[in-house]
PDB file of N, CA and C in Angstrom:
ATOM      1  N   MET A   1       9.452  16.401  -4.788  1.00  0.00           N
ATOM      2  CA  MET A   1       8.033  16.642  -4.801  1.00  0.00           C
ATOM      3  C   MET A   1       7.551  16.765  -3.368  1.00  0.00           C
ATOM      4  N   ALA A   2       6.580  17.642  -3.201  1.00  0.00           N
ATOM      5  CA  ALA A   2       6.013  17.837  -1.869  1.00  0.00           C
ATOM      6  C   ALA A   2       4.597  18.373  -2.011  1.00  0.00           C
ATOM      7  N   ILE A   3       3.833  18.219  -0.932  1.00  0.00           N
ATOM      8  CA  ILE A   3       2.512  18.836  -0.865  1.00  0.00           C
ATOM      9  C   ILE A   3       2.427  19.640   0.418  1.00  0.00           C
ATOM     10  N   ASP A   4       1.763  20.780   0.356  1.00  0.00           N
ATOM     11  CA  ASP A   4       1.492  21.579   1.543  1.00  0.00           C
ATOM     12  C   ASP A   4       0.123  21.210   2.074  1.00  0.00           C
ATOM     13  N   LEU A   5       0.004  21.152   3.389  1.00  0.00           N
ATOM     14  CA  LEU A   5      -1.279  20.871   4.018  1.00  0.00           C
ATOM     15  C   LEU A   5      -1.835  22.164   4.587  1.00  0.00           C
ATOM     16  N   LEU A   6      -3.103  22.415   4.281  1.00  0.00           N
ATOM     17  CA  LEU A   6      -3.763  23.649   4.680  1.00  0.00           C
ATOM     18  C   LEU A   6      -4.942  23.341   5.590  1.00  0.00           C
ATOM     19  N   ASP A   7      -5.254  24.300   6.474  1.00  0.00           N
ATOM     20  CA  ASP A   7      -6.452  24.154   7.293  1.00  0.00           C
ATOM     21  C   ASP A   7      -7.665  24.696   6.534  1.00  0.00           C
ATOM     22  N   GLU A   8      -8.802  24.778   7.208  1.00  0.00           N
ATOM     23  CA  GLU A   8     -10.043  25.210   6.567  1.00  0.00           C
ATOM     24  C   GLU A   8      -9.981  26.645   6.037  1.00  0.00           C
ATOM     25  N   GLU A   9      -9.105  27.460   6.619  1.00  0.00           N
ATOM     26  CA  GLU A   9      -8.981  28.853   6.204  1.00  0.00           C
ATOM     27  C   GLU A   9      -7.815  29.066   5.242  1.00  0.00           C
ATOM     28  N   ALA A  10      -7.293  27.989   4.678  1.00  0.00           N
ATOM     29  CA  ALA A  10      -6.189  28.013   3.710  1.00  0.00           C
ATOM     30  C   ALA A  10      -4.873  28.502   4.312  1.00  0.00           C
ATOM     31  N   ASN A  11      -4.687  28.263   5.612  1.00  0.00           N
ATOM     32  CA  ASN A  11      -3.414  28.556   6.270  1.00  0.00           C
ATOM     33  C   ASN A  11      -2.607  27.261   6.361  1.00  0.00           C
ATOM     34  N   LEU A  12      -1.290  27.374   6.282  1.00  0.00           N
ATOM     35  CA  LEU A  12      -0.441  26.194   6.433  1.00  0.00           C
ATOM     36  C   LEU A  12      -0.695  25.550   7.788  1.00  0.00           C
ATOM     37  N   ASP A  13      -0.810  24.221   7.800  1.00  0.00           N
ATOM     38  CA  ASP A  13      -1.175  23.499   9.015  1.00  0.00           C
ATOM     39  C   ASP A  13      -0.097  22.474   9.372  1.00  0.00           C
ATOM     40  N   GLY A  14       0.883  22.923  10.152  1.00  0.00           N
ATOM     41  CA  GLY A  14       1.987  22.060  10.563  1.00  0.00           C
ATOM     42  C   GLY A  14       1.569  20.926  11.474  1.00  0.00           C
ATOM     43  N   LYS A  15       0.562  21.151  12.323  1.00  0.00           N
ATOM     44  CA  LYS A  15       0.097  20.094  13.218  1.00  0.00           C
ATOM     45  C   LYS A  15      -0.542  18.957  12.433  1.00  0.00           C
ATOM     46  N   LEU A  16      -1.318  19.290  11.422  1.00  0.00           N
ATOM     47  CA  LEU A  16      -1.922  18.264  10.570  1.00  0.00           C
ATOM     48  C   LEU A  16      -0.844  17.488   9.834  1.00  0.00           C
ATOM     49  N   ARG A  17       0.152  18.201   9.316  1.00  0.00           N
ATOM     50  CA  ARG A  17       1.270  17.540   8.632  1.00  0.00           C
ATOM     51  C   ARG A  17       1.954  16.547   9.554  1.00  0.00           C
ATOM     52  N   ASP A  18       2.232  16.966  10.780  1.00  0.00           N
ATOM     53  CA  ASP A  18       2.909  16.086  11.733  1.00  0.00           C
ATOM     54  C   ASP A  18       2.068  14.843  12.047  1.00  0.00           C
ATOM     55  N   LYS A  19       0.757  15.022  12.177  1.00  0.00           N
ATOM     56  CA  LYS A  19      -0.131  13.890  12.450  1.00  0.00           C
ATOM     57  C   LYS A  19      -0.117  12.901  11.289  1.00  0.00           C
ATOM     58  N   ILE A  20      -0.187  13.397  10.076  1.00  0.00           N
ATOM     59  CA  ILE A  20      -0.190  12.515   8.910  1.00  0.00           C
ATOM     60  C   ILE A  20       1.137  11.778   8.787  1.00  0.00           C
ATOM     61  N   VAL A  21       2.252  12.478   8.999  1.00  0.00           N
ATOM     62  CA  VAL A  21       3.566  11.837   8.929  1.00  0.00           C
ATOM     63  C   VAL A  21       3.668  10.730   9.989  1.00  0.00           C
ATOM     64  N   ASP A  22       3.213  11.009  11.202  1.00  0.00           N
ATOM     65  CA  ASP A  22       3.260  10.004  12.279  1.00  0.00           C
ATOM     66  C   ASP A  22       2.353   8.816  11.979  1.00  0.00           C
ATOM     67  N   ASP A  23       1.116   9.097  11.576  1.00  0.00           N
ATOM     68  CA  ASP A  23       0.171   8.011  11.286  1.00  0.00           C
ATOM     69  C   ASP A  23       0.656   7.160  10.116  1.00  0.00           C
ATOM     70  N   ALA A  24       1.226   7.793   9.106  1.00  0.00           N
ATOM     71  CA  ALA A  24       1.741   7.054   7.948  1.00  0.00           C
ATOM     72  C   ALA A  24       2.859   6.104   8.380  1.00  0.00           C
ATOM     73  N   PHE A  25       3.710   6.571   9.269  1.00  0.00           N
ATOM     74  CA  PHE A  25       4.806   5.735   9.765  1.00  0.00           C
ATOM     75  C   PHE A  25       4.270   4.444  10.386  1.00  0.00           C
ATOM     76  N   TYR A  26       3.210   4.570  11.199  1.00  0.00           N
ATOM     77  CA  TYR A  26       2.653   3.392  11.862  1.00  0.00           C
ATOM     78  C   TYR A  26       1.921   2.467  10.889  1.00  0.00           C
ATOM     79  N   LYS A  27       1.617   2.952   9.695  1.00  0.00           N
ATOM     80  CA  LYS A  27       0.998   2.117   8.662  1.00  0.00           C
ATOM     81  C   LYS A  27       2.037   1.595   7.664  1.00  0.00           C
ATOM     82  N   GLY A  28       3.318   1.922   7.898  1.00  0.00           N
ATOM     83  CA  GLY A  28       4.382   1.391   7.057  1.00  0.00           C
ATOM     84  C   GLY A  28       4.869   2.308   5.956  1.00  0.00           C
ATOM     85  N   LEU A  29       4.455   3.577   5.977  1.00  0.00           N
ATOM     86  CA  LEU A  29       4.866   4.532   4.956  1.00  0.00           C
ATOM     87  C   LEU A  29       5.711   5.620   5.602  1.00  0.00           C
ATOM     88  N   LEU A  30       6.928   5.780   5.140  1.00  0.00           N
ATOM     89  CA  LEU A  30       7.825   6.788   5.679  1.00  0.00           C
ATOM     90  C   LEU A  30       7.732   8.046   4.825  1.00  0.00           C
ATOM     91  N   LEU A  31       7.273   9.134   5.441  1.00  0.00           N
ATOM     92  CA  LEU A  31       7.182  10.436   4.786  1.00  0.00           C
ATOM     93  C   LEU A  31       8.082  11.410   5.533  1.00  0.00           C
ATOM     94  N   LEU A  32       8.483  12.459   4.863  1.00  0.00           N
ATOM     95  CA  LEU A  32       9.330  13.464   5.480  1.00  0.00           C
ATOM     96  C   LEU A  32       8.602  14.794   5.528  1.00  0.00           C
ATOM     97  N   GLY A  33       8.572  15.407   6.702  1.00  0.00           N
ATOM     98  CA  GLY A  33       8.036  16.747   6.808  1.00  0.00           C
ATOM     99  C   GLY A  33       9.118  17.749   6.430  1.00  0.00           C
ATOM    100  N   CYS A  34       8.697  18.840   5.817  1.00  0.00           N
ATOM    101  CA  CYS A  34       9.647  19.901   5.488  1.00  0.00           C
ATOM    102  C   CYS A  34       8.907  21.228   5.488  1.00  0.00           C
ATOM    103  N   GLY A  35       9.645  22.300   5.681  1.00  0.00           N
ATOM    104  CA  GLY A  35       9.021  23.617   5.708  1.00  0.00           C
ATOM    105  C   GLY A  35       8.026  23.727   6.843  1.00  0.00           C
ATOM    106  N   GLN A  36       7.057  24.630   6.671  1.00  0.00           N
ATOM    107  CA  GLN A  36       6.061  24.848   7.724  1.00  0.00           C
ATOM    108  C   GLN A  36       5.014  23.754   7.786  1.00  0.00           C
ATOM    109  N   ALA A  37       4.590  23.249   6.629  1.00  0.00           N
ATOM    110  CA  ALA A  37       3.492  22.279   6.638  1.00  0.00           C
ATOM    111  C   ALA A  37       3.516  21.372   5.411  1.00  0.00           C
ATOM    112  N   ALA A  38       4.678  21.053   4.911  1.00  0.00           N
ATOM    113  CA  ALA A  38       4.776  20.244   3.694  1.00  0.00           C
ATOM    114  C   ALA A  38       5.184  18.814   4.018  1.00  0.00           C
ATOM    115  N   ILE A  39       4.726  17.914   3.164  1.00  0.00           N
ATOM    116  CA  ILE A  39       5.161  16.520   3.192  1.00  0.00           C
ATOM    117  C   ILE A  39       5.981  16.302   1.933  1.00  0.00           C
ATOM    118  N   ARG A  40       7.206  15.864   2.129  1.00  0.00           N
ATOM    119  CA  ARG A  40       8.117  15.617   1.006  1.00  0.00           C
ATOM    120  C   ARG A  40       8.114  14.135   0.679  1.00  0.00           C
ATOM    121  N   PHE A  41       8.065  13.837  -0.608  1.00  0.00           N
ATOM    122  CA  PHE A  41       8.124  12.458  -1.076  1.00  0.00           C
ATOM    123  C   PHE A  41       9.539  12.171  -1.560  1.00  0.00           C
ATOM    124  N   CYS A  42      10.156  11.167  -0.985  1.00  0.00           N
ATOM    125  CA  CYS A  42      11.519  10.772  -1.353  1.00  0.00           C
ATOM    126  C   CYS A  42      11.555   9.271  -1.583  1.00  0.00           C
ATOM    127  N   PRO A  43      11.025   8.823  -2.711  1.00  0.00           N
ATOM    128  CA  PRO A  43      11.007   7.375  -2.961  1.00  0.00           C
ATOM    129  C   PRO A  43      12.420   6.844  -3.197  1.00  0.00           C
ATOM    130  N   PRO A  44      12.630   5.556  -2.972  1.00  0.00           N
ATOM    131  CA  PRO A  44      13.935   4.975  -3.252  1.00  0.00           C
ATOM    132  C   PRO A  44      14.214   4.982  -4.760  1.00  0.00           C
ATOM    133  N   LEU A  45      15.454   4.806  -5.112  1.00  0.00           N
ATOM    134  CA  LEU A  45      15.817   4.784  -6.534  1.00  0.00           C
ATOM    135  C   LEU A  45      15.206   3.605  -7.267  1.00  0.00           C
ATOM    136  N   VAL A  46      15.002   2.506  -6.552  1.00  0.00           N
ATOM    137  CA  VAL A  46      14.395   1.324  -7.154  1.00  0.00           C
ATOM    138  C   VAL A  46      13.061   1.079  -6.450  1.00  0.00           C
ATOM    139  N   ILE A  47      11.966   1.243  -7.206  1.00  0.00           N
ATOM    140  CA  ILE A  47      10.625   1.069  -6.652  1.00  0.00           C
ATOM    141  C   ILE A  47       9.734   0.543  -7.766  1.00  0.00           C
ATOM    142  N   ASP A  48       8.828  -0.362  -7.424  1.00  0.00           N
ATOM    143  CA  ASP A  48       7.942  -0.877  -8.474  1.00  0.00           C
ATOM    144  C   ASP A  48       6.554  -0.247  -8.343  1.00  0.00           C
ATOM    145  N   SER A  49       5.739  -0.466  -9.335  1.00  0.00           N
ATOM    146  CA  SER A  49       4.430   0.191  -9.384  1.00  0.00           C
ATOM    147  C   SER A  49       3.522  -0.263  -8.244  1.00  0.00           C
ATOM    148  N   ASN A  50       3.657  -1.505  -7.797  1.00  0.00           N
ATOM    149  CA  ASN A  50       2.850  -1.982  -6.675  1.00  0.00           C
ATOM    150  C   ASN A  50       3.192  -1.215  -5.402  1.00  0.00           C
ATOM    151  N   GLN A  51       4.455  -0.987  -5.150  1.00  0.00           N
ATOM    152  CA  GLN A  51       4.859  -0.236  -3.968  1.00  0.00           C
ATOM    153  C   GLN A  51       4.341   1.203  -4.027  1.00  0.00           C
ATOM    154  N   ILE A  52       4.342   1.784  -5.196  1.00  0.00           N
ATOM    155  CA  ILE A  52       3.807   3.140  -5.358  1.00  0.00           C
ATOM    156  C   ILE A  52       2.310   3.153  -5.059  1.00  0.00           C
ATOM    157  N   GLN A  53       1.590   2.169  -5.564  1.00  0.00           N
ATOM    158  CA  GLN A  53       0.146   2.091  -5.328  1.00  0.00           C
ATOM    159  C   GLN A  53      -0.170   1.920  -3.841  1.00  0.00           C
ATOM    160  N   VAL A  54       0.612   1.104  -3.154  1.00  0.00           N
ATOM    161  CA  VAL A  54       0.412   0.908  -1.715  1.00  0.00           C
ATOM    162  C   VAL A  54       0.650   2.218  -0.970  1.00  0.00           C
ATOM    163  N   ALA A  55       1.721   2.900  -1.301  1.00  0.00           N
ATOM    164  CA  ALA A  55       2.033   4.176  -0.653  1.00  0.00           C
ATOM    165  C   ALA A  55       0.935   5.203  -0.891  1.00  0.00           C
ATOM    166  N   LEU A  56       0.462   5.303  -2.121  1.00  0.00           N
ATOM    167  CA  LEU A  56      -0.599   6.262  -2.434  1.00  0.00           C
ATOM    168  C   LEU A  56      -1.903   5.898  -1.736  1.00  0.00           C
ATOM    169  N   GLN A  57      -2.180   4.609  -1.600  1.00  0.00           N
ATOM    170  CA  GLN A  57      -3.404   4.193  -0.908  1.00  0.00           C
ATOM    171  C   GLN A  57      -3.337   4.541   0.573  1.00  0.00           C
ATOM    172  N   ILE A  58      -2.185   4.316   1.195  1.00  0.00           N
ATOM    173  CA  ILE A  58      -2.018   4.686   2.609  1.00  0.00           C
ATOM    174  C   ILE A  58      -2.224   6.181   2.776  1.00  0.00           C
ATOM    175  N   LEU A  59      -1.611   6.980   1.917  1.00  0.00           N
ATOM    176  CA  LEU A  59      -1.756   8.429   2.003  1.00  0.00           C
ATOM    177  C   LEU A  59      -3.202   8.850   1.754  1.00  0.00           C
ATOM    178  N   ALA A  60      -3.853   8.269   0.774  1.00  0.00           N
ATOM    179  CA  ALA A  60      -5.248   8.604   0.474  1.00  0.00           C
ATOM    180  C   ALA A  60      -6.153   8.260   1.647  1.00  0.00           C
ATOM    181  N   ASP A  61      -5.918   7.111   2.289  1.00  0.00           N
ATOM    182  CA  ASP A  61      -6.715   6.722   3.443  1.00  0.00           C
ATOM    183  C   ASP A  61      -6.544   7.712   4.590  1.00  0.00           C
ATOM    184  N   LEU A  62      -5.315   8.137   4.823  1.00  0.00           N
ATOM    185  CA  LEU A  62      -5.057   9.102   5.893  1.00  0.00           C
ATOM    186  C   LEU A  62      -5.710  10.444   5.601  1.00  0.00           C
ATOM    187  N   LEU A  63      -5.638  10.904   4.362  1.00  0.00           N
ATOM    188  CA  LEU A  63      -6.230  12.177   4.000  1.00  0.00           C
ATOM    189  C   LEU A  63      -7.755  12.104   4.058  1.00  0.00           C
ATOM    190  N   ALA A  64      -8.326  10.942   3.773  1.00  0.00           N
ATOM    191  CA  ALA A  64      -9.781  10.776   3.838  1.00  0.00           C
ATOM    192  C   ALA A  64     -10.290  10.845   5.281  1.00  0.00           C
ATOM    193  N   GLU A  65      -9.433  10.531   6.238  1.00  0.00           N
ATOM    194  CA  GLU A  65      -9.824  10.557   7.655  1.00  0.00           C
ATOM    195  C   GLU A  65      -9.907  11.965   8.212  1.00  0.00           C
ATOM    196  N   ILE A  66      -9.396  12.920   7.487  1.00  0.00           N
ATOM    197  CA  ILE A  66      -9.360  14.312   7.986  1.00  0.00           C
ATOM    198  C   ILE A  66     -10.756  14.890   8.014  1.00  0.00           C
TER     199      ILE A  66
END
């Protein structure tokens, strides 16, 4: 699974992707960049619902800051 990040003109935005990946790392969430502007999700094989909620909250907070 992955999401592409777009700028205001609907162009792929690799710089925004890189910023989100870096900021997420410093908040404890490891994301992988792929392609021109995508964030790939690679959860571990064993993960509980609380860990998923924490990861989604970190990502939502970062996206809200844009």
